[in-house]
Structures are given as C-alpha cells and as structure tokens.
PDB file of C-alpha atoms in Angstrom:
ATOM      1  CA  ASP A  14      13.892  -0.686  -5.626  1.00  0.00           C
ATOM      2  CA  ALA A  15      14.686  -4.363  -5.597  1.00  0.00           C
ATOM      3  CA  LYS A  16      12.098  -6.887  -6.743  1.00  0.00           C
ATOM      4  CA  THR A  17      10.611  -9.375  -4.234  1.00  0.00           C
ATOM      5  CA  THR A  18       9.133 -12.937  -4.655  1.00  0.00           C
ATOM      6  CA  GLN A  19       6.494 -14.292  -2.329  1.00  0.00           C
ATOM      7  CA  PRO A  20       4.323 -17.516  -2.348  1.00  0.00           C
ATOM      8  CA  THR A  21       0.845 -16.884  -3.661  1.00  0.00           C
ATOM      9  CA  SER A  22      -0.970 -18.347  -0.679  1.00  0.00           C
ATOM     10  CA  MET A  23      -0.502 -20.035   2.760  1.00  0.00           C
ATOM     11  CA  ASP A  24      -2.655 -21.563   5.398  1.00  0.00           C
ATOM     12  CA  CYS A  25      -2.160 -21.500   9.169  1.00  0.00           C
ATOM     13  CA  ALA A  26      -4.062 -22.938  12.052  1.00  0.00           C
ATOM     14  CA  GLU A  27      -5.253 -20.467  14.636  1.00  0.00           C
ATOM     15  CA  GLY A  28      -2.943 -20.151  17.520  1.00  0.00           C
ATOM     16  CA  ARG A  29       0.068 -21.461  15.598  1.00  0.00           C
ATOM     17  CA  ALA A  30       2.868 -19.362  14.236  1.00  0.00           C
ATOM     18  CA  ALA A  31       2.573 -18.086  10.705  1.00  0.00           C
ATOM     19  CA  ASN A  32       5.906 -17.803   8.868  1.00  0.00           C
ATOM     20  CA  LEU A  33       5.712 -15.858   5.623  1.00  0.00           C
ATOM     21  CA  PRO A  34       8.867 -15.963   3.410  1.00  0.00           C
ATOM     22  CA  CYS A  35      10.085 -13.342   1.002  1.00  0.00           C
ATOM     23  CA  ASN A  36      12.988 -13.509  -1.461  1.00  0.00           C
ATOM     24  CA  HIS A  37      14.870 -10.317  -2.416  1.00  0.00           C
ATOM     25  CA  SER A  38      18.113 -11.507  -3.898  1.00  0.00           C
ATOM     26  CA  THR A  39      18.956  -8.194  -5.627  1.00  0.00           C
ATOM     27  CA  ILE A  40      18.471  -6.057  -2.457  1.00  0.00           C
ATOM     28  CA  SER A  41      21.004  -3.221  -2.237  1.00  0.00           C
ATOM     29  CA  GLY A  42      22.964  -2.309   0.943  1.00  0.00           C
ATOM     30  CA  ASN A  43      20.841   0.667   1.784  1.00  0.00           C
ATOM     31  CA  GLU A  44      17.517  -0.935   1.175  1.00  0.00           C
ATOM     32  CA  TYR A  45      15.223  -1.957   3.998  1.00  0.00           C
ATOM     33  CA  VAL A  46      12.642  -4.803   3.973  1.00  0.00           C
ATOM     34  CA  TYR A  47       9.130  -3.540   4.750  1.00  0.00           C
ATOM     35  CA  TRP A  48       6.030  -5.608   5.428  1.00  0.00           C
ATOM     36  CA  TYR A  49       2.465  -4.389   4.924  1.00  0.00           C
ATOM     37  CA  ARG A  50      -0.762  -6.369   5.125  1.00  0.00           C
ATOM     38  CA  GLN A  51      -4.230  -5.785   3.582  1.00  0.00           C
ATOM     39  CA  ILE A  52      -7.306  -7.184   5.275  1.00  0.00           C
ATOM     40  CA  HIS A  53     -10.317  -7.540   3.029  1.00  0.00           C
ATOM     41  CA  SER A  54     -11.920  -4.169   2.203  1.00  0.00           C
ATOM     42  CA  GLN A  55      -9.333  -2.144   4.075  1.00  0.00           C
ATOM     43  CA  GLY A  56      -6.195  -0.223   2.965  1.00  0.00           C
ATOM     44  CA  PRO A  57      -2.833  -1.649   3.460  1.00  0.00           C
ATOM     45  CA  GLN A  58      -1.448  -1.557   6.889  1.00  0.00           C
ATOM     46  CA  TYR A  59       2.285  -1.184   7.983  1.00  0.00           C
ATOM     47  CA  ILE A  60       3.544  -4.079  10.074  1.00  0.00           C
ATOM     48  CA  ILE A  61       7.346  -3.868  10.499  1.00  0.00           C
ATOM     49  CA  HIS A  62      10.591  -3.115   8.689  1.00  0.00           C
ATOM     50  CA  GLY A  63      14.229  -3.886   9.091  1.00  0.00           C
ATOM     51  CA  LEU A  64      17.739  -3.440   7.436  1.00  0.00           C
ATOM     52  CA  LYS A  65      19.809  -6.457   8.646  1.00  0.00           C
ATOM     53  CA  ASN A  66      19.086  -7.104  12.329  1.00  0.00           C
ATOM     54  CA  ASN A  67      16.014  -9.063  13.297  1.00  0.00           C
ATOM     55  CA  GLU A  68      13.201  -6.824  14.499  1.00  0.00           C
ATOM     56  CA  THR A  69      10.172  -7.451  16.741  1.00  0.00           C
ATOM     57  CA  ASN A  70       7.182  -5.273  17.591  1.00  0.00           C
ATOM     58  CA  GLU A  71       3.712  -5.793  19.049  1.00  0.00           C
ATOM     59  CA  MET A  72       2.511  -7.200  15.749  1.00  0.00           C
ATOM     60  CA  ALA A  73       5.185  -9.489  14.431  1.00  0.00           C
ATOM     61  CA  SER A  74       8.913 -10.408  14.145  1.00  0.00           C
ATOM     62  CA  LEU A  75      11.054  -9.990  11.050  1.00  0.00           C
ATOM     63  CA  ILE A  76      13.991 -12.358  10.519  1.00  0.00           C
ATOM     64  CA  ILE A  77      16.447 -11.359   7.781  1.00  0.00           C
ATOM     65  CA  THR A  78      19.148 -13.762   6.615  1.00  0.00           C
ATOM     66  CA  GLU A  79      22.688 -12.758   7.015  1.00  0.00           C
ATOM     67  CA  ASP A  80      23.229 -12.246   3.301  1.00  0.00           C
ATOM     68  CA  ARG A  81      19.995 -10.198   3.346  1.00  0.00           C
ATOM     69  CA  LYS A  82      18.707 -12.108   0.224  1.00  0.00           C
ATOM     70  CA  SER A  83      15.589 -13.343   2.023  1.00  0.00           C
ATOM     71  CA  SER A  84      13.456 -12.711   5.088  1.00  0.00           C
ATOM     72  CA  THR A  85      10.554 -14.232   7.047  1.00  0.00           C
ATOM     73  CA  LEU A  86       7.694 -12.463   8.720  1.00  0.00           C
ATOM     74  CA  ILE A  87       6.540 -14.268  11.813  1.00  0.00           C
ATOM     75  CA  LEU A  88       3.143 -13.912  13.427  1.00  0.00           C
ATOM     76  CA  PRO A  89       3.723 -15.864  16.628  1.00  0.00           C
ATOM     77  CA  HIS A  90       0.174 -16.715  17.495  1.00  0.00           C
ATOM     78  CA  ALA A  91      -1.994 -16.306  14.461  1.00  0.00           C
ATOM     79  CA  THR A  92      -5.662 -15.334  14.952  1.00  0.00           C
ATOM     80  CA  LEU A  93      -8.504 -15.339  12.484  1.00  0.00           C
ATOM     81  CA  ARG A  94      -8.197 -11.530  12.224  1.00  0.00           C
ATOM     82  CA  ASP A  95      -4.711 -12.100  10.716  1.00  0.00           C
ATOM     83  CA  THR A  96      -6.311 -13.454   7.537  1.00  0.00           C
ATOM     84  CA  ALA A  97      -5.057 -10.925   4.925  1.00  0.00           C
ATOM     85  CA  VAL A  98      -2.715 -10.402   1.920  1.00  0.00           C
ATOM     86  CA  TYR A  99       0.828  -9.775   3.185  1.00  0.00           C
ATOM     87  CA  TYR A 100       3.171  -7.664   1.048  1.00  0.00           C
ATOM     88  CA  CYS A 101       6.936  -7.694   1.253  1.00  0.00           C
ATOM     89  CA  ILE A 102       8.449  -4.519  -0.175  1.00  0.00           C
ATOM     90  CA  VAL A 103      12.204  -3.539  -0.466  1.00  0.00           C
ATOM     91  CA  ARG A 104      13.011   0.177  -0.496  1.00  0.00           C
ATOM     92  CA  VAL A 105      15.469   2.803   0.718  1.00  0.00           C
ATOM     93  CA  ALA A 106      14.063   4.014   4.175  1.00  0.00           C
ATOM     94  CA  THR A 107      14.806   7.678   3.440  1.00  0.00           C
ATOM     95  CA  ASN A 108      13.114   7.447   0.137  1.00  0.00           C
ATOM     96  CA  THR A 109       9.689   9.185   0.108  1.00  0.00           C
ATOM     97  CA  ASP A 110       8.774   7.778  -3.131  1.00  0.00           C
ATOM     98  CA  LYS A 111       6.100   5.258  -4.081  1.00  0.00           C
ATOM     99  CA  LEU A 112       5.672   1.765  -2.684  1.00  0.00           C
ATOM    100  CA  ILE A 113       5.934  -0.924  -5.255  1.00  0.00           C
ATOM    101  CA  PHE A 114       3.441  -3.774  -4.359  1.00  0.00           C
ATOM    102  CA  GLY A 115       3.585  -7.202  -5.862  1.00  0.00           C
ATOM    103  CA  THR A 116       0.681  -9.606  -5.522  1.00  0.00           C
ATOM    104  CA  GLY A 117       1.677 -10.648  -1.988  1.00  0.00           C
ATOM    105  CA  THR A 118       0.931 -13.787   0.010  1.00  0.00           C
ATOM    106  CA  ARG A 119      -2.668 -14.521   0.866  1.00  0.00           C
ATOM    107  CA  LEU A 120      -2.645 -15.902   4.388  1.00  0.00           C
ATOM    108  CA  GLN A 121      -5.725 -17.905   5.505  1.00  0.00           C
ATOM    109  CA  VAL A 122      -5.986 -18.584   9.148  1.00  0.00           C
ATOM    110  CA  PHE A 123      -8.353 -21.363   9.926  1.00  0.00           C
ATOM    111  CA  PRO A 124     -10.038 -22.393  13.237  1.00  0.00           C
TER     112      PRO A 124
ATOM    113  CA  GLY B  20      -5.826   9.991  16.436  1.00  0.00           C
ATOM    114  CA  ALA B  21      -7.575  10.344  13.053  1.00  0.00           C
ATOM    115  CA  GLY B  22      -6.212   8.298  10.244  1.00  0.00           C
ATOM    116  CA  VAL B  23      -6.408   8.961   6.512  1.00  0.00           C
ATOM    117  CA  SER B  24      -9.941   9.622   5.490  1.00  0.00           C
ATOM    118  CA  GLN B  25     -11.245   9.059   1.991  1.00  0.00           C
ATOM    119  CA  THR B  26     -14.623  10.084   0.706  1.00  0.00           C
ATOM    120  CA  PRO B  27     -16.865   8.764  -0.631  1.00  0.00           C
ATOM    121  CA  SER B  28     -16.398   5.188   0.254  1.00  0.00           C
ATOM    122  CA  ASN B  29     -18.294   4.076  -2.842  1.00  0.00           C
ATOM    123  CA  LYS B  30     -18.906   5.869  -6.070  1.00  0.00           C
ATOM    124  CA  VAL B  31     -21.124   4.615  -8.893  1.00  0.00           C
ATOM    125  CA  THR B  32     -21.003   6.586 -12.138  1.00  0.00           C
ATOM    126  CA  GLU B  33     -21.830   6.226 -15.754  1.00  0.00           C
ATOM    127  CA  LYS B  34     -19.351   5.865 -18.594  1.00  0.00           C
ATOM    128  CA  GLY B  35     -18.259   9.372 -19.734  1.00  0.00           C
ATOM    129  CA  LYS B  36     -19.038  11.199 -16.489  1.00  0.00           C
ATOM    130  CA  TYR B  37     -16.552  13.228 -14.356  1.00  0.00           C
ATOM    131  CA  VAL B  38     -15.710  12.138 -10.765  1.00  0.00           C
ATOM    132  CA  GLU B  39     -13.813  13.557  -7.902  1.00  0.00           C
ATOM    133  CA  LEU B  40     -12.339  11.455  -5.071  1.00  0.00           C
ATOM    134  CA  ARG B  41     -11.178  13.142  -1.878  1.00  0.00           C
ATOM    135  CA  CYS B  42      -8.406  12.368   0.534  1.00  0.00           C
ATOM    136  CA  ASP B  43      -7.841  13.855   3.975  1.00  0.00           C
ATOM    137  CA  PRO B  44      -4.337  12.871   5.111  1.00  0.00           C
ATOM    138  CA  ILE B  45      -3.080  12.595   8.740  1.00  0.00           C
ATOM    139  CA  SER B  46      -2.489  16.076  10.163  1.00  0.00           C
ATOM    140  CA  GLY B  47       1.004  17.151   9.621  1.00  0.00           C
ATOM    141  CA  HIS B  48       1.958  14.615   6.978  1.00  0.00           C
ATOM    142  CA  THR B  49       3.679  16.324   4.152  1.00  0.00           C
ATOM    143  CA  ALA B  50       3.690  13.482   1.686  1.00  0.00           C
ATOM    144  CA  LEU B  51       0.474  12.217   0.099  1.00  0.00           C
ATOM    145  CA  TYR B  52       0.128   9.271  -2.348  1.00  0.00           C
ATOM    146  CA  TRP B  53      -2.592   7.952  -4.668  1.00  0.00           C
ATOM    147  CA  TYR B  54      -2.787   4.319  -5.678  1.00  0.00           C
ATOM    148  CA  ARG B  55      -5.233   2.213  -7.674  1.00  0.00           C
ATOM    149  CA  GLN B  56      -6.138  -1.366  -6.950  1.00  0.00           C
ATOM    150  CA  SER B  57      -7.856  -3.710  -9.324  1.00  0.00           C
ATOM    151  CA  LEU B  58      -9.314  -6.965  -8.114  1.00  0.00           C
ATOM    152  CA  GLY B  59      -6.734  -9.595  -7.170  1.00  0.00           C
ATOM    153  CA  GLN B  60      -3.873  -7.225  -7.686  1.00  0.00           C
ATOM    154  CA  GLY B  61      -1.658  -5.211  -5.392  1.00  0.00           C
ATOM    155  CA  PRO B  62      -2.052  -1.398  -5.240  1.00  0.00           C
ATOM    156  CA  GLU B  63      -0.461   0.444  -8.278  1.00  0.00           C
ATOM    157  CA  PHE B  64       1.029   3.848  -7.850  1.00  0.00           C
ATOM    158  CA  LEU B  65      -0.577   6.866  -9.496  1.00  0.00           C
ATOM    159  CA  ILE B  66       0.833  10.090  -8.153  1.00  0.00           C
ATOM    160  CA  TYR B  67       2.740  11.449  -5.124  1.00  0.00           C
ATOM    161  CA  PHE B  68       2.661  14.961  -3.579  1.00  0.00           C
ATOM    162  CA  GLN B  69       5.357  16.538  -1.449  1.00  0.00           C
ATOM    163  CA  GLY B  70       3.480  19.535   0.011  1.00  0.00           C
ATOM    164  CA  THR B  71       1.420  21.162  -2.694  1.00  0.00           C
ATOM    165  CA  GLY B  72       3.470  20.017  -5.614  1.00  0.00           C
ATOM    166  CA  ALA B  73       3.341  16.717  -7.486  1.00  0.00           C
ATOM    167  CA  ALA B  74       6.773  15.185  -7.010  1.00  0.00           C
ATOM    168  CA  ASP B  75       6.029  12.144  -9.205  1.00  0.00           C
ATOM    169  CA  ASP B  76       2.921  11.724 -11.518  1.00  0.00           C
ATOM    170  CA  SER B  77       4.475   8.943 -13.637  1.00  0.00           C
ATOM    171  CA  GLY B  78       1.720   6.423 -12.584  1.00  0.00           C
ATOM    172  CA  LEU B  79      -1.110   8.423 -13.987  1.00  0.00           C
ATOM    173  CA  PRO B  80      -2.440   6.250 -16.858  1.00  0.00           C
ATOM    174  CA  ASN B  81      -3.503   9.062 -19.196  1.00  0.00           C
ATOM    175  CA  ASP B  82      -4.557  12.712 -19.327  1.00  0.00           C
ATOM    176  CA  ARG B  83      -8.098  11.931 -18.121  1.00  0.00           C
ATOM    177  CA  PHE B  84      -6.576  11.562 -14.618  1.00  0.00           C
ATOM    178  CA  PHE B  85      -5.508  14.596 -12.624  1.00  0.00           C
ATOM    179  CA  ALA B  86      -4.817  15.304  -8.981  1.00  0.00           C
ATOM    180  CA  VAL B  87      -4.444  18.449  -6.849  1.00  0.00           C
ATOM    181  CA  ARG B  88      -3.362  19.410  -3.373  1.00  0.00           C
ATOM    182  CA  PRO B  89      -3.699  23.168  -3.294  1.00  0.00           C
ATOM    183  CA  GLU B  90      -3.023  23.804   0.312  1.00  0.00           C
ATOM    184  CA  GLY B  91      -0.715  20.927   1.096  1.00  0.00           C
ATOM    185  CA  SER B  92      -3.261  19.016   3.043  1.00  0.00           C
ATOM    186  CA  VAL B  93      -6.462  17.605   1.386  1.00  0.00           C
ATOM    187  CA  SER B  94      -6.082  16.150  -2.062  1.00  0.00           C
ATOM    188  CA  THR B  95      -8.631  15.463  -4.810  1.00  0.00           C
ATOM    189  CA  LEU B  96      -8.177  12.864  -7.608  1.00  0.00           C
ATOM    190  CA  LYS B  97     -10.156  13.817 -10.703  1.00  0.00           C
ATOM    191  CA  ILE B  98     -11.082  11.558 -13.466  1.00  0.00           C
ATOM    192  CA  GLN B  99     -12.603  12.925 -16.668  1.00  0.00           C
ATOM    193  CA  ARG B 100     -14.716  11.003 -19.211  1.00  0.00           C
ATOM    194  CA  THR B 101     -14.690   7.865 -17.044  1.00  0.00           C
ATOM    195  CA  GLU B 102     -14.386   4.481 -18.723  1.00  0.00           C
ATOM    196  CA  ARG B 103     -15.456   1.056 -17.500  1.00  0.00           C
ATOM    197  CA  GLY B 104     -11.756   0.204 -17.127  1.00  0.00           C
ATOM    198  CA  ASP B 105     -11.374   2.895 -14.575  1.00  0.00           C
ATOM    199  CA  SER B 106     -13.416   0.779 -12.072  1.00  0.00           C
ATOM    200  CA  ALA B 107     -11.176  -0.020  -9.104  1.00  0.00           C
ATOM    201  CA  VAL B 108     -10.467   0.878  -5.537  1.00  0.00           C
ATOM    202  CA  TYR B 109      -8.553   4.199  -5.302  1.00  0.00           C
ATOM    203  CA  LEU B 110      -6.373   4.324  -2.156  1.00  0.00           C
ATOM    204  CA  CYS B 111      -4.755   7.331  -0.625  1.00  0.00           C
ATOM    205  CA  ALA B 112      -1.835   7.268   1.849  1.00  0.00           C
ATOM    206  CA  SER B 113       0.147   9.888   3.744  1.00  0.00           C
ATOM    207  CA  SER B 114       3.499   9.903   5.458  1.00  0.00           C
ATOM    208  CA  LEU B 115       5.828  12.185   7.433  1.00  0.00           C
ATOM    209  CA  ASN B 116       8.827  13.202   5.380  1.00  0.00           C
ATOM    210  CA  ALA B 117      11.070  11.645   8.067  1.00  0.00           C
ATOM    211  CA  GLY B 118      12.447   8.480   9.491  1.00  0.00           C
ATOM    212  CA  ALA B 119      11.203   5.293   7.986  1.00  0.00           C
ATOM    213  CA  ASN B 120       8.633   7.144   5.848  1.00  0.00           C
ATOM    214  CA  ILE B 121       5.907   4.722   6.789  1.00  0.00           C
ATOM    215  CA  GLN B 122       2.827   5.221   4.595  1.00  0.00           C
ATOM    216  CA  TYR B 123      -0.568   5.149   6.287  1.00  0.00           C
ATOM    217  CA  PHE B 124      -3.473   4.239   4.044  1.00  0.00           C
ATOM    218  CA  GLY B 125      -7.081   5.133   3.997  1.00  0.00           C
ATOM    219  CA  ALA B 126      -9.810   2.558   3.401  1.00  0.00           C
ATOM    220  CA  GLY B 127     -10.209   3.567  -0.210  1.00  0.00           C
ATOM    221  CA  THR B 128     -12.877   4.679  -2.529  1.00  0.00           C
ATOM    222  CA  ARG B 129     -14.525   1.921  -4.637  1.00  0.00           C
ATOM    223  CA  LEU B 130     -15.298   3.367  -8.041  1.00  0.00           C
ATOM    224  CA  SER B 131     -17.705   1.608 -10.292  1.00  0.00           C
ATOM    225  CA  VAL B 132     -18.153   2.874 -13.826  1.00  0.00           C
ATOM    226  CA  LEU B 133     -21.322   1.449 -15.496  1.00  0.00           C
TER     227      LEU B 133
END
C-alpha cells in the first residue's frame, strides 16, 4: 500500500470548514483513499473513501486531485466533537488485509 | 446494532503475568483484526483472521503473543510473561469480506503492566 503524508496538527474554528490535506504521490491505479478518525479514548472510526471521483456522505466530503497524488477531507461545519486525530490511508478496496496507519493529523476545533 | 465489543476495557497486571483480551466482532463479519496503539502513535497491526484461521500474523512482536478465533466469531489475544513494554491500548476491528472492506473498531482494552 502506498505511503501517505499528513500535517501533524491543524486548528479550526467551530462552524467553519475544516480542510485536511493528504499527500499520496505513489498511489497505484487500483488503490483507494480511505479516511478514518480517532476521538480521544475511542477506536478509529471510518469516515469516507474514494477512488478518483469526489465523494460526499453525511460526515464529510473527499476531494481527490485529478492526478490522484493528493486529496483533501472536508468537514463542512466543524463542531467541537470533530476534535480528533484524522488518518489518511491508501489501500486496494478489495484487499482485506491490515490498515497501515501513520501518525495522522490532530485536528483541534476551538469555540 | 451492536458494534465491536472488547473486554475488559482496562486491565492492570504485574510484570510476568499472563493476560487474555477478548473481542466480540460485529455479527456476520468474517474478518477480524488486532492492532496495538502506543501513546501518540497510530494503531499498529498485530494479526488478522479470516474465519477461524490466522491469515496474517506478521505483526505479532514475539512468541509471547498469541491469538485464537476457534469458532470464527469471538477472538482472544493472549500475552504470556507480560513486560512493561507491552503496556498499550489493544484494538480489535472486524469487517465483512466484501465491498470496501471497511473495518469497524472497538473502543479497545487499555493494558497496563506494572
């Protein structure tokens, strides 16, 4: 699975959009971009995934660049409960193998 | 519906003791994973089951660690002769062997070895 690079930490004001970047320049054609987050003292939680088209669900939007070498997770209206560590992971969707987590981005949402 | 359940939520033990950590996956999920998370780090893979068999145990750090899933549902992670360095949060996840193979995680067991 391809390696990802994320900023260590970010801040966001409550109610504003949080835009979390991820670089995955070695991504292969059959690899998807997955995002998970981990709120303090909880297990990681799946957010969203995508291959090349932009995706949106009730939690977030995922924007993938045309060359697929980077992506951005967007939380449109961040709340205090969105404070968490966000992990960007690249993997083949049909692969049932392990997830490889980096250190993620620690997002702090402030009032 | 019920999510992944891990028991106990906290375990304190003494160096050299044996511990067992239990994971109840989501009903019907054939794949089950164990990860370990140290403070400030992302989860690290330990072992993965497909049904009853271990499909990949390459993450187990040494032979003191062992895991079983005898009936293809509940799994137990066993640690012999615990060491202080084993202190961490042990996370379990399960997934359907289909589609996007999203892994659903439990809240973890915090193991403290004194």
